Structure formats: C-alpha cells, structure tokens
XYZ file of C-alpha atoms in Angstrom:
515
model
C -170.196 -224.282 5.304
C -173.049 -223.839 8.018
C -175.983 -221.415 7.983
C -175.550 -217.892 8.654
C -176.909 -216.444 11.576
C -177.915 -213.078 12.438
C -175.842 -210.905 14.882
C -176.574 -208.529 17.426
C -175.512 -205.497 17.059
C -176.260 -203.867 20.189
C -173.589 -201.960 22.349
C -171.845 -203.617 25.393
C -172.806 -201.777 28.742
C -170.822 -198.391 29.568
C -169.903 -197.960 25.806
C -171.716 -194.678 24.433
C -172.974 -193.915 21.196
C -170.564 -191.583 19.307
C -172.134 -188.679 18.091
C -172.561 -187.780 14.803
C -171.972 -191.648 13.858
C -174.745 -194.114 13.909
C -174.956 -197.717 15.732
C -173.240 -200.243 14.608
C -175.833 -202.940 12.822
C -178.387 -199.877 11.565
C -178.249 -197.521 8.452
C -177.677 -194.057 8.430
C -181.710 -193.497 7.822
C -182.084 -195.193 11.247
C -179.728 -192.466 12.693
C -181.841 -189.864 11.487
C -185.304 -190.829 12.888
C -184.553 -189.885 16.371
C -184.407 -186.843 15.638
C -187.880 -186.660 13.583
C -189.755 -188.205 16.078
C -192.233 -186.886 18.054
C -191.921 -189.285 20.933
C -192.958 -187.974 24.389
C -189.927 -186.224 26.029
C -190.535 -188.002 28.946
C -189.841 -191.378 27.447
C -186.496 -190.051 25.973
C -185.559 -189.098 29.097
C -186.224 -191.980 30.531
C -183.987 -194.079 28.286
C -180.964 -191.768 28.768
C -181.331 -192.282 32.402
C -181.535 -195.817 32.239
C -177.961 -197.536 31.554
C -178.291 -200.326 28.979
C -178.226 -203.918 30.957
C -177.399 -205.962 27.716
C -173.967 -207.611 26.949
C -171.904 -208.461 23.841
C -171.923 -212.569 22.959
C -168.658 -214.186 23.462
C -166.422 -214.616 20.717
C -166.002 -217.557 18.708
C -162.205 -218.095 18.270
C -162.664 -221.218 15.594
C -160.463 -223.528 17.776
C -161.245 -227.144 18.829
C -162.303 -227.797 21.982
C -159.027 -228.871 24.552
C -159.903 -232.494 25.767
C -159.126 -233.029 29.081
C -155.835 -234.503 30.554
C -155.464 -238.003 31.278
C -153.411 -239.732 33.898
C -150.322 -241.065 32.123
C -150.047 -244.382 30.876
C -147.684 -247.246 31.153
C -144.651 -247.806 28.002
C -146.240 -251.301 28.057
C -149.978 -250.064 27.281
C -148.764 -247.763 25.091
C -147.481 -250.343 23.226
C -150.396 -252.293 23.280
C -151.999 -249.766 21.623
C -149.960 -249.899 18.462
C -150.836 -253.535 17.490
C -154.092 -253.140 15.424
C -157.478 -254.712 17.419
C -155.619 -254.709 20.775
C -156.254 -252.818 24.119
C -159.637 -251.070 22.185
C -162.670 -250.753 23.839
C -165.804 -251.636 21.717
C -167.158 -248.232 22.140
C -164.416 -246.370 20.595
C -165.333 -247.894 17.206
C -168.794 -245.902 17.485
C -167.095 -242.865 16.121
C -167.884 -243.224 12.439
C -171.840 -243.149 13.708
C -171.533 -239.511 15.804
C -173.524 -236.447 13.916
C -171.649 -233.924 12.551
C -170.631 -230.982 14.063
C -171.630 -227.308 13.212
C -168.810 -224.851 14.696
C -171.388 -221.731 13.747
C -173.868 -223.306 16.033
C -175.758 -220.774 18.808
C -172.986 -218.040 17.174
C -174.076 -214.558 16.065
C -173.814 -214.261 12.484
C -172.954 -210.567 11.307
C -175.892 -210.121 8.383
C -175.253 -207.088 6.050
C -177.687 -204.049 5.388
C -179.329 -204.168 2.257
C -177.106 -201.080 0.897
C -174.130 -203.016 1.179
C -175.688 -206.036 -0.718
C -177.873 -204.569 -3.630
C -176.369 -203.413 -6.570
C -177.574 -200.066 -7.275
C -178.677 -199.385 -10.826
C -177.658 -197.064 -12.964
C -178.999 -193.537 -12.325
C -179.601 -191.182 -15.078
C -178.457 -187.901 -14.598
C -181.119 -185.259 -13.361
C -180.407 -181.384 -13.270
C -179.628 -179.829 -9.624
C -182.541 -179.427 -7.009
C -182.661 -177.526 -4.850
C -180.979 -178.350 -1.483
C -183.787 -178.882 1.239
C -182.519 -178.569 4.901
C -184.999 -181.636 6.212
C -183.550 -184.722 5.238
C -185.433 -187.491 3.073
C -186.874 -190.126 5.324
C -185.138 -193.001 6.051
C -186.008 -196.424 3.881
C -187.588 -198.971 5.921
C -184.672 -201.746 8.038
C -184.625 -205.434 6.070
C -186.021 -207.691 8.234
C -183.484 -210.689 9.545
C -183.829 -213.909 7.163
C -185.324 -216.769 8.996
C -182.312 -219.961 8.328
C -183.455 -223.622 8.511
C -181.806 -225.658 10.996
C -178.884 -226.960 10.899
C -179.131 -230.682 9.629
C -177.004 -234.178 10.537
C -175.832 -236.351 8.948
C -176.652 -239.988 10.019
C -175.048 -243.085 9.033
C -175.054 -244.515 5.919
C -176.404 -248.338 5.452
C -172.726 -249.152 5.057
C -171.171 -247.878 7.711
C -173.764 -248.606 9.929
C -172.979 -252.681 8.884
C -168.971 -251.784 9.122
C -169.862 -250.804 12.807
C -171.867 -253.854 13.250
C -169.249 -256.304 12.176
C -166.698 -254.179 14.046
C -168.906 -254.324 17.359
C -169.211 -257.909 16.651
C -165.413 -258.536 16.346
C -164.968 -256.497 19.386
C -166.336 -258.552 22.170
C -163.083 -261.432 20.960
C -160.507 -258.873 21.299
C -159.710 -259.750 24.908
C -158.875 -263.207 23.836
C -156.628 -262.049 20.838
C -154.671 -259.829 23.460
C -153.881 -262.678 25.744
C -153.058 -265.265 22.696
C -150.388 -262.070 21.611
C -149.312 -261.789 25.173
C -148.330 -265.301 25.285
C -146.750 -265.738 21.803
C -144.537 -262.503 23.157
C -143.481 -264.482 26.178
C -142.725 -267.562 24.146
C -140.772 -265.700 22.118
C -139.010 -263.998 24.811
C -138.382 -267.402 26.264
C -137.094 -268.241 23.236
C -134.751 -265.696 23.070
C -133.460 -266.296 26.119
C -132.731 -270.051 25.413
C -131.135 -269.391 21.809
C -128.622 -266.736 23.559
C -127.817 -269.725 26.143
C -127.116 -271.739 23.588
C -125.006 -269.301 21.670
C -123.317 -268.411 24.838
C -122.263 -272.649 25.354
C -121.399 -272.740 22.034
C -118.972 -270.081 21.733
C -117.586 -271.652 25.041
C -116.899 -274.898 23.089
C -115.518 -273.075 20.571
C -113.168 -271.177 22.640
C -112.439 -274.432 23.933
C -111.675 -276.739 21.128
C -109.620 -273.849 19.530
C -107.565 -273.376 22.564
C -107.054 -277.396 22.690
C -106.253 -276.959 18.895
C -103.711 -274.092 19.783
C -102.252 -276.245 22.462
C -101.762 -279.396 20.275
C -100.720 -277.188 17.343
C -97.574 -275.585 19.881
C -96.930 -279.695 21.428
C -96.278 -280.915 17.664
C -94.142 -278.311 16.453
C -92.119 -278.791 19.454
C -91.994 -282.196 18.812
C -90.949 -281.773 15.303
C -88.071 -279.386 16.822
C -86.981 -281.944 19.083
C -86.927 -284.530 16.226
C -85.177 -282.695 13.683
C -82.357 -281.311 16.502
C -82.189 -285.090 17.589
C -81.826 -286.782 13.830
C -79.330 -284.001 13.005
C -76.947 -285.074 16.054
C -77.362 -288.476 15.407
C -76.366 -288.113 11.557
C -73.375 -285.825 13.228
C -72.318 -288.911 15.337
C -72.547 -291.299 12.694
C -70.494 -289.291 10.694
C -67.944 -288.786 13.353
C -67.987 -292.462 13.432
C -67.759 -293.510 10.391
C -65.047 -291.244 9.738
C -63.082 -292.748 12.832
C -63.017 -295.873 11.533
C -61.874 -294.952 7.827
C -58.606 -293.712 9.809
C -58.305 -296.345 12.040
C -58.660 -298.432 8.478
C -56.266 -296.326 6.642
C -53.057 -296.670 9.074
C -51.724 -299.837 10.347
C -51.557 -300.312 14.462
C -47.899 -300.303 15.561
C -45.924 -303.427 15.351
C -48.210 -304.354 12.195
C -46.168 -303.163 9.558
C -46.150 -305.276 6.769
C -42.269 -306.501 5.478
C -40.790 -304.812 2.590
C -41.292 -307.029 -1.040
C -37.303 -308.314 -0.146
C -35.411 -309.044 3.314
C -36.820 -309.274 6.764
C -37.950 -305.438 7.709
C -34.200 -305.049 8.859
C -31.963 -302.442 7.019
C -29.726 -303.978 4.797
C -26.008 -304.663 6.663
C -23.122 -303.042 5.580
C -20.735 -304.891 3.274
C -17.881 -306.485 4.969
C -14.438 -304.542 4.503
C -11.313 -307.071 2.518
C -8.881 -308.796 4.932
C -5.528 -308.694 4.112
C -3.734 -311.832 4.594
C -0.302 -312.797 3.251
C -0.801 -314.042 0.451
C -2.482 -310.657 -0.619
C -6.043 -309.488 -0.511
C -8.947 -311.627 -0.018
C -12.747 -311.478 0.067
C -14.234 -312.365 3.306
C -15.524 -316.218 3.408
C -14.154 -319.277 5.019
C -12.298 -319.969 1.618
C -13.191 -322.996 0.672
C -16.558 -322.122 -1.403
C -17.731 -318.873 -2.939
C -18.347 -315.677 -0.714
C -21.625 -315.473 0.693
C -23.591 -313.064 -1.685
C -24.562 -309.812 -0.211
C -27.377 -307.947 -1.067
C -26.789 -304.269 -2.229
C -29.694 -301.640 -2.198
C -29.728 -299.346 -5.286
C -29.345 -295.891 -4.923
C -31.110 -293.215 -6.116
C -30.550 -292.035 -9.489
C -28.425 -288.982 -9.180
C -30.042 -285.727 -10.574
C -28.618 -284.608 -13.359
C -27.740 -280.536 -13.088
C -27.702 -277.949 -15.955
C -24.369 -276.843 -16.547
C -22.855 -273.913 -15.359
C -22.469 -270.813 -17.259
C -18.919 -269.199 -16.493
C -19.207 -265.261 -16.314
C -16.682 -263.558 -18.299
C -13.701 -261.993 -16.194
C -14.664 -258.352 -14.526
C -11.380 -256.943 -15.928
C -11.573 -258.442 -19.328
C -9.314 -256.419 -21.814
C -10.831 -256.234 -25.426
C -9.357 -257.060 -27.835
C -7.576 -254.430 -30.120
C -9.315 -255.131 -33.111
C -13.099 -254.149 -31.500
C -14.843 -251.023 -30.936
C -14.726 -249.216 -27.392
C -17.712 -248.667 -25.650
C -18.738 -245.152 -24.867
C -17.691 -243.404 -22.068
C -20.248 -242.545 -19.432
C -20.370 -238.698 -18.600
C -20.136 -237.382 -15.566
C -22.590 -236.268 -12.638
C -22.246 -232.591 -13.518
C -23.464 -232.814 -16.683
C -26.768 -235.243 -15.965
C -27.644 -232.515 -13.385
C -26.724 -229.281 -15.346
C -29.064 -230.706 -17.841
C -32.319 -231.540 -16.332
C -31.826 -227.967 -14.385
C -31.958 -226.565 -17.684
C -35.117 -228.989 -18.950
C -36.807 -227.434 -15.732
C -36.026 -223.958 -16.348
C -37.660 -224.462 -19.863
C -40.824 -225.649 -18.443
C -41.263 -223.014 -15.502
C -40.556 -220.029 -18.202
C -43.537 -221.753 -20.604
C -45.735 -222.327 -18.436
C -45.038 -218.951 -16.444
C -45.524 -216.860 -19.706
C -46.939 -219.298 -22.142
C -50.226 -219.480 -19.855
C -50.919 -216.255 -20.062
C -50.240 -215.852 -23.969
C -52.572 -218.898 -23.993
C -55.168 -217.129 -21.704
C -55.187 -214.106 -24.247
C -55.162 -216.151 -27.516
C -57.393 -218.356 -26.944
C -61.094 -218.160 -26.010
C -61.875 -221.389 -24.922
C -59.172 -220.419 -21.723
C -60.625 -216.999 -21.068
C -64.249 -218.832 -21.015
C -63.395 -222.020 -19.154
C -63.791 -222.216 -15.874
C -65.732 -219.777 -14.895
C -68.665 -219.105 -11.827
C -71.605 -217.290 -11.919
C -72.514 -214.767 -9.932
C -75.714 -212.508 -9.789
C -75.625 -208.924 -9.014
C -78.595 -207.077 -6.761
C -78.858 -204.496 -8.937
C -78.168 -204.286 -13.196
C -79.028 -201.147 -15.248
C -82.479 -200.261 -13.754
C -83.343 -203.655 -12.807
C -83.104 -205.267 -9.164
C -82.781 -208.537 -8.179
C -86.511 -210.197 -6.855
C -85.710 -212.447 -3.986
C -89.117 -213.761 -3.409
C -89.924 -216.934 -2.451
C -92.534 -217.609 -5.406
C -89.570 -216.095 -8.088
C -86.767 -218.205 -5.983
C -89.192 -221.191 -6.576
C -90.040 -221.377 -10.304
C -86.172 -220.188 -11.371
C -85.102 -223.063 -9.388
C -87.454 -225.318 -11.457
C -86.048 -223.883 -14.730
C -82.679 -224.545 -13.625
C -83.589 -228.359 -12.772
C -85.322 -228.676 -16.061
C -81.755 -227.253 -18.037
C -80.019 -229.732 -16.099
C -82.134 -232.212 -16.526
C -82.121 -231.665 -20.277
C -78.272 -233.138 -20.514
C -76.839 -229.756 -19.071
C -74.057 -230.769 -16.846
C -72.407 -228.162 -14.250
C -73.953 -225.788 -11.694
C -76.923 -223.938 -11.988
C -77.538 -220.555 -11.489
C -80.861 -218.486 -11.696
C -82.892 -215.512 -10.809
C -85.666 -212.693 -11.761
C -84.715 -209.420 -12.462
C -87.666 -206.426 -12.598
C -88.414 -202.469 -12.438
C -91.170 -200.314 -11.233
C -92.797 -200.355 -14.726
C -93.636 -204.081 -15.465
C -90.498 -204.942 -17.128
C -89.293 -208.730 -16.196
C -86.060 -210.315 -17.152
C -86.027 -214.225 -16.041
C -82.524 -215.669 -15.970
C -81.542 -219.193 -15.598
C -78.667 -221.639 -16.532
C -75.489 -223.818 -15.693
C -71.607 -223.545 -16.125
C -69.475 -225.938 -17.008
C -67.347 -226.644 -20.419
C -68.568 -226.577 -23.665
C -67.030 -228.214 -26.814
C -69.683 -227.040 -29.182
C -71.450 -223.904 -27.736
C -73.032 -222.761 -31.247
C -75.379 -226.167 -31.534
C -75.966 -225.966 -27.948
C -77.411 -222.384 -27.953
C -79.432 -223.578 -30.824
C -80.896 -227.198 -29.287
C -81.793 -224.874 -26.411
C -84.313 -222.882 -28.315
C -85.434 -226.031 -30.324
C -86.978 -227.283 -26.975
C -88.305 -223.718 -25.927
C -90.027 -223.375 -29.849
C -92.939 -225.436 -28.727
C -93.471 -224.156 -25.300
C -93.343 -220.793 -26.431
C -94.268 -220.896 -29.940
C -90.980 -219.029 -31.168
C -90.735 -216.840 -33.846
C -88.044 -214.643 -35.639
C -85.124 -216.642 -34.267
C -81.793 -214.057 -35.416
C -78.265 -214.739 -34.737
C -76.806 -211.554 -32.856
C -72.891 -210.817 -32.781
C -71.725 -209.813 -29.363
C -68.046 -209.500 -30.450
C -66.698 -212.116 -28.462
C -65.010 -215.140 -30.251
C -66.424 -218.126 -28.915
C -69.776 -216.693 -27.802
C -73.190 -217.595 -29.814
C -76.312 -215.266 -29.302
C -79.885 -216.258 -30.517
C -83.185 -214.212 -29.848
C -86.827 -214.513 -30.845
C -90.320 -213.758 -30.098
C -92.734 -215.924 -28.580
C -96.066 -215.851 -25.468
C -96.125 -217.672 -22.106
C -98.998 -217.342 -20.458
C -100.481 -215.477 -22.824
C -97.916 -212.411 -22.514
C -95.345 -211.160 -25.009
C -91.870 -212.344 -24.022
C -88.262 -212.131 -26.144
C -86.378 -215.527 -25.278
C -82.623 -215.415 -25.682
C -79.965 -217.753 -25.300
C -76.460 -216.920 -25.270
C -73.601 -220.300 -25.193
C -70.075 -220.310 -24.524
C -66.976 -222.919 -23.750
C -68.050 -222.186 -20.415
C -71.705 -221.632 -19.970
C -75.105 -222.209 -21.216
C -78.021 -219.856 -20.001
C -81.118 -218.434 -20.956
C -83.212 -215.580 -20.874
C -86.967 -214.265 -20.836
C -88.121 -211.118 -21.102
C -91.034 -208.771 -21.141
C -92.158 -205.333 -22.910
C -88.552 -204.983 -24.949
C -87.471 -205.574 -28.596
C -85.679 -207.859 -30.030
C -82.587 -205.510 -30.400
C -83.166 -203.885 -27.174
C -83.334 -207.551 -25.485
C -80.162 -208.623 -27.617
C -78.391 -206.010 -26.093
C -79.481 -206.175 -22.322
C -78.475 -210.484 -22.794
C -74.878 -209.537 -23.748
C -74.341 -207.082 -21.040
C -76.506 -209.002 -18.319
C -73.647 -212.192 -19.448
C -70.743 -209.763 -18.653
C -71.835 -208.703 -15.496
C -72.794 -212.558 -14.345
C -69.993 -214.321 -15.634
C -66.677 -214.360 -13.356
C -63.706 -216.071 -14.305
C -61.875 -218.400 -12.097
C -58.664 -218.234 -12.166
C-alpha cells in the first residue's frame, strides 16, 4: 500500500463554520483559543470580512484511467492479432520495464489527531474539584509526519534480458507474418482444389452408378424376355410332340390293317338249300363237296339269374296255419295319439309348476340380475372410478372359470359404510365347492380369517363370511352360491353377523327369476 499523505482540512469557499462545533482537521483545544486570545480586534475583523479564496482537492474515485477510443479495426487484423508474435509492434513488449504506479500519488491523505490515535492510560480516580468556569488550555496540534517518497521499482536483471531477447525477436516478426500469410493462402488454395476434386468425383460416382442402374434394369429385362421366350418354346414343343403321338396313335384312313382272317370284308351270308326233285340239296355244282363257308362265332350269350316268381296277391292259406292279425282301424290310431297328447300337455301344464316348487335347482335356474338404486340405507354409487374397478372384479370372476354374465356395483351411506358387489349368473351343478374355491383365491389377497358357514334358509343356497384387510382397512368378504349364481361381497365397518345378514337380503333383492 502507498504512503500516507496528509490532508487539508480547510473549508471550501462559501461554507461557514458551524458554531459551537470546531473545524474539521483541528481538536477541540484549537476551538477554544480564539476565544483566549488577545489578538488585535482589528485583525479579527479583518478576517471575517475577508471570504476564504481556498478550495477543496478533487476527489480520488480509485478508478483506472479510461484509455482513449480507437478507430475500429478490420475482422482480418483482429485476427491477426490472435496468432502469438504476429501483427505486434516491438514497443509493446516494453511493458514489463514501466515503473510502478502509485494511485495515492499528489492525493490528500486524511492524518488523524493524536487523541484519536494514543491510547490513553489508565487514570486513577481523584476526588471532585472544583468546577472552574475558564477552560484548561488547549494541548499543543501534532505536527504533520514528513513521508519518504514514493519509490519504483525497476527491472530486474531477468526481465530486463527477457525484453532483450524479445526486442531482438521482434525486428523478424514481419517476415513470420508474411510466411503465415502465405501458408493461409496455400491452404486456402488447397481447399479449393480438394472440394473440386470431391465435386468431379461425386460426379463420376453419380455417373457410374446411374450406368450401373441402367445395365442392372437392361439385364433383368433381358432375363424376362428369356425366360417368357424358353417357356413358349417348351409350350410349342410340347404341343408338338403331343401332335405327333396322336397322329402316331390312329391310323390315316384307308390304312386299316386286315383282320387276322378274310379280306377286311364282312363275312357273306350262308347260301339258303335249293330244292330240287329229288329232295333237298346243298348248294354246289354237285359233282365235288360244297364249297366251305366260313361262319363267325357269336358271342357267348349271358347267362341271367333266374327269376323269382312272387306268390299270388290273393293267395288263400291254408287251413291248417295261423291268421295274421287284423289291422285296426283309422279311428282308433287317431283316438289314441289324441289321448298320448293330452297326457303330455296336462304334465307339462301342471307338472312344471309342481317341479318349479319342489325343486330348487328350477326356482334358481335361470335367473338375471338386477341392481336396485337404493337397498336398506344404502344407494347405488354410479361413479366412473366405482363403475371402473367393479367392472375389473367382474372380469377377474370370469376370468377365474366363471361362465355367464356379470353383474357388479358399489353400494354406500353418508357414514363410511361400503358394500362392493360383484359376480356372474349362469348354472351351477355344485354351488357349495364353488362358494368355497371363491374364498380360497380371495384368502391370500385378503388374508381371510374366521371363515363360518351361515344358513340363509334356502335349499340350494351356500353362504360363507370372514374377516380380512384390503388396503389396509377392515372389510367382511362374503360369498353366497347357488344353481344359478355365483357372487361376492365386500364390506366395511359391519360384523360378521350383521354382514351375513345384509348378503342374504342384498341376494333377494338382486336376483330375478326368468321365467
């Protein structure tokens, strides 16, 4: 840091002294001896009439001086400037041997009064004086501390050598610039030729593929034209060959070969007896045998089965065998099926019924579910997020070997209560091992517990209930099974008999027969 230096204190023209408060710069004993002085009036008045001529120093801000502006420079010399050694003047590298700089230089330097700088010792106390109304004399001003000068620095051995060697390597710079200048143009030049030469090879290429395209496109229609021309002249040859296997196979007309005996002729007819007087006689001229004639054979004559006589239509029996019965008459084939009919419309006219009453597997089977809006103090939630996740319980029964048609839904109240219903209808040949294969597969999800039978009364009907958590709330999950439907049901904040209960009436108010 530099040298202190001492500051004027003195008062900027036109600013008065504030009374009762001293000058800035001097202590409160140099207040004071105004008014114990015994200078001449005159003089006094003198001063007061005089305004004060000097002025404050300017303030130092402890900025940098602003270099000047320079005109602006080229993109190509700016550049330059970034390759190390180039476009440098050699007097720019005589920065390292300027002086230093002292900012504080010719700057008033605020010094302290000596009350603010010695540490007072310790006083002992002393007993009250008496107050005196002329006050103690003032001590005497410090006197400002003369400061050496301010000192610079001058190179070192080293860096005045650096600068040297740099100055020396300066004066070839010039030459170094044009030798980069020109390897820049050679390599622009080369630039330029290489993208020629790209740009005529890619031509060739172009070209050569586009020759290879077109000879590619010439051959395959060649091979076209040679395949379609060997296939019609195998077709021909074919046609050919098989013209001249028929030609081969069937004699030209008039070719005929002769039959294995005779001349080709049909054989002549045999020549009838002439009757002469002297009786009968073969034809011949008499005197030597008859001239043989040549018979064909026949064909041998077919042989056929014989016939099989049918007795006589009106063939009397004999006494001595048994009649055959009498065929009844129309009346009686039709009084009797009337009656066979009349036996089946009265059974199944009042048997079905009977049936219907007797028999729980007909009361239960078919039937079609159908959810009310409203059940005991529950109401049907139609929601889309409720409609969504019954409809995935449903799928999931279904998919679990659960044929027939699904049906589900959520039933609440205004307290937090929940029932969630879901399940299909369809027949049942087993309903009791059905009910309980559908809380086998619920035990794990639901960590069941207290599984009870419950008797709704019904023959036919099976009823199973326990206690398990989904989602880590309570829930009672009950499954009820019939010859007609399978369905089951989760709910919330009820007992076990409580939610036995609401299942059997919930499955009479869902269940409709079809009849």
């Amino acid at each position: 840091m530099a040298d202190e230096q001492p500051l004027d204190a003195t008062l900027p023209v036109g600013v008065p002294e504030k009374s009762g408060e001293p000058a800035t710069g001097s202590t409160p004993e140099q207040s004071s001896a105004p008014e114990q002085s015994s200078a001449p009036a005159t003089d006094a008045g003198a001063d007061a009439a005089e305004p004060k001529t000097l002025s404050m120093p300017p303030r130092w801000s402890g900025a940098a001086a602003i270099p000047a502006a320079e005109p602006r420079r080229s993109v190509w010399s700016r550049l330059r400037d970034r390759i190390p050694g180039a476009g440098r003047a050699p007097e720019d590298d005589e920065w390292p041997t300027m002086p230093a700089v002292d900012p504080w230089a010719d700057q008033p330097t605020q010094v302290w009064d000596e009350a603010y700088t010695t540490v007072a010792a310790p006083v002992s106390p002393v007993p009250p004086a008496p107050v005196s109304p002329v006050p103690s004399a003032p001590a005497s001003p410090v006197p400002p501390m003369e400061m050496p000068p301010t000192r610079l620095d001058g190179p070192t051995p080293a860096g005045a050598a650096e600068n040297a060697a740099q100055a020396a390597a300066a004066d070839g710079r010039p030459d170094r610039v044009a030798a980069l200048n020109a390897r820049l143009d050679a390599a622009s030049a080369a630039a330029d030729v290489v993208e020629k030469k790209a740009a005529e090879a890619a031509k060739v290429a172009a070209a050569a593929a586009a020759a290879k395209a077109e000879a590619a496109r010439a051959a395959i229609a060649k091979m076209i034209a040679d395949k379609a021309k060997a296939k019609a002249e195998a077709e021909a040859k074919a046609k050919a060959e098989a013209d001249q296997k028929a030609r081969l196979g069937m004699p030209a007309p008039g070719t005929y070969p002769p039959p294995a005996g005779g001349n080709g002729l049909p054989p002549l007819a045999p020549r009838k007896p002439l009757f002469t007087g002297g009786g009968w006689r073969k034809p011949g001229n008499g005197k030597g045998p008859a001239a043989k004639t040549t018979v064909t054979s026949r064909p041998p004559v077919q042989r056929r089965p014989p016939m099989d006589f049918a007795p006589p239509r009106n063939q009397v029996p004999a006494p001595w065998l048994a009649r055959p019965p009498k065929r009844r008459g129309l009346v009686r084939r039709v009084l009797r099926r009337l009656t066979m009919l009349t036996i089946v419309a009265v059974v199944l006219c009042c048997g079905g019924p009977l049936a219907y009453a007797q028999f729980p597997a007909a009361r239960q089977f078919p039937v079609s579910a159908n959810l009310p809006d409203s059940f005991a103090d529950l109401s049907l939630r139609d929601t889309a997020a409720a409609t969504k996740a019954v409809d995935r319980l449903a799928d999931q029964l279904q998919q679990s070997g659960s044929a027939g048609n699904a049906f589900a839904g959520v039933y609440a109240d205004g307290n937090g209560k929940r029932v969630t219903l879901y399940g299909v209808t369809g027949f049942r040949l087993t309903p009791g091992s059905d009910a309980r294969a559908q809380l086998d597969r619920l035990a794990d999800e639901l960590k069941l517990a207290d599984v009870t039978d419950y008797d709704t009364g019904i023959f036919g009907v099976h009823e199973q209930c326990g206690t398990g958590r989904l989602d880590g709330t309570a829930v009672v999950a009950c499954t009820w099974a019939d010859h007609g439907s399978l369905a089951t049901v989760l709910l919330t904040r009820r007992s076990l008999e409580e939610s036995a209960d609401l299942v059997a009436q919930l499955r009479d108010e869902v269940l409709e027969p079809v009849i």
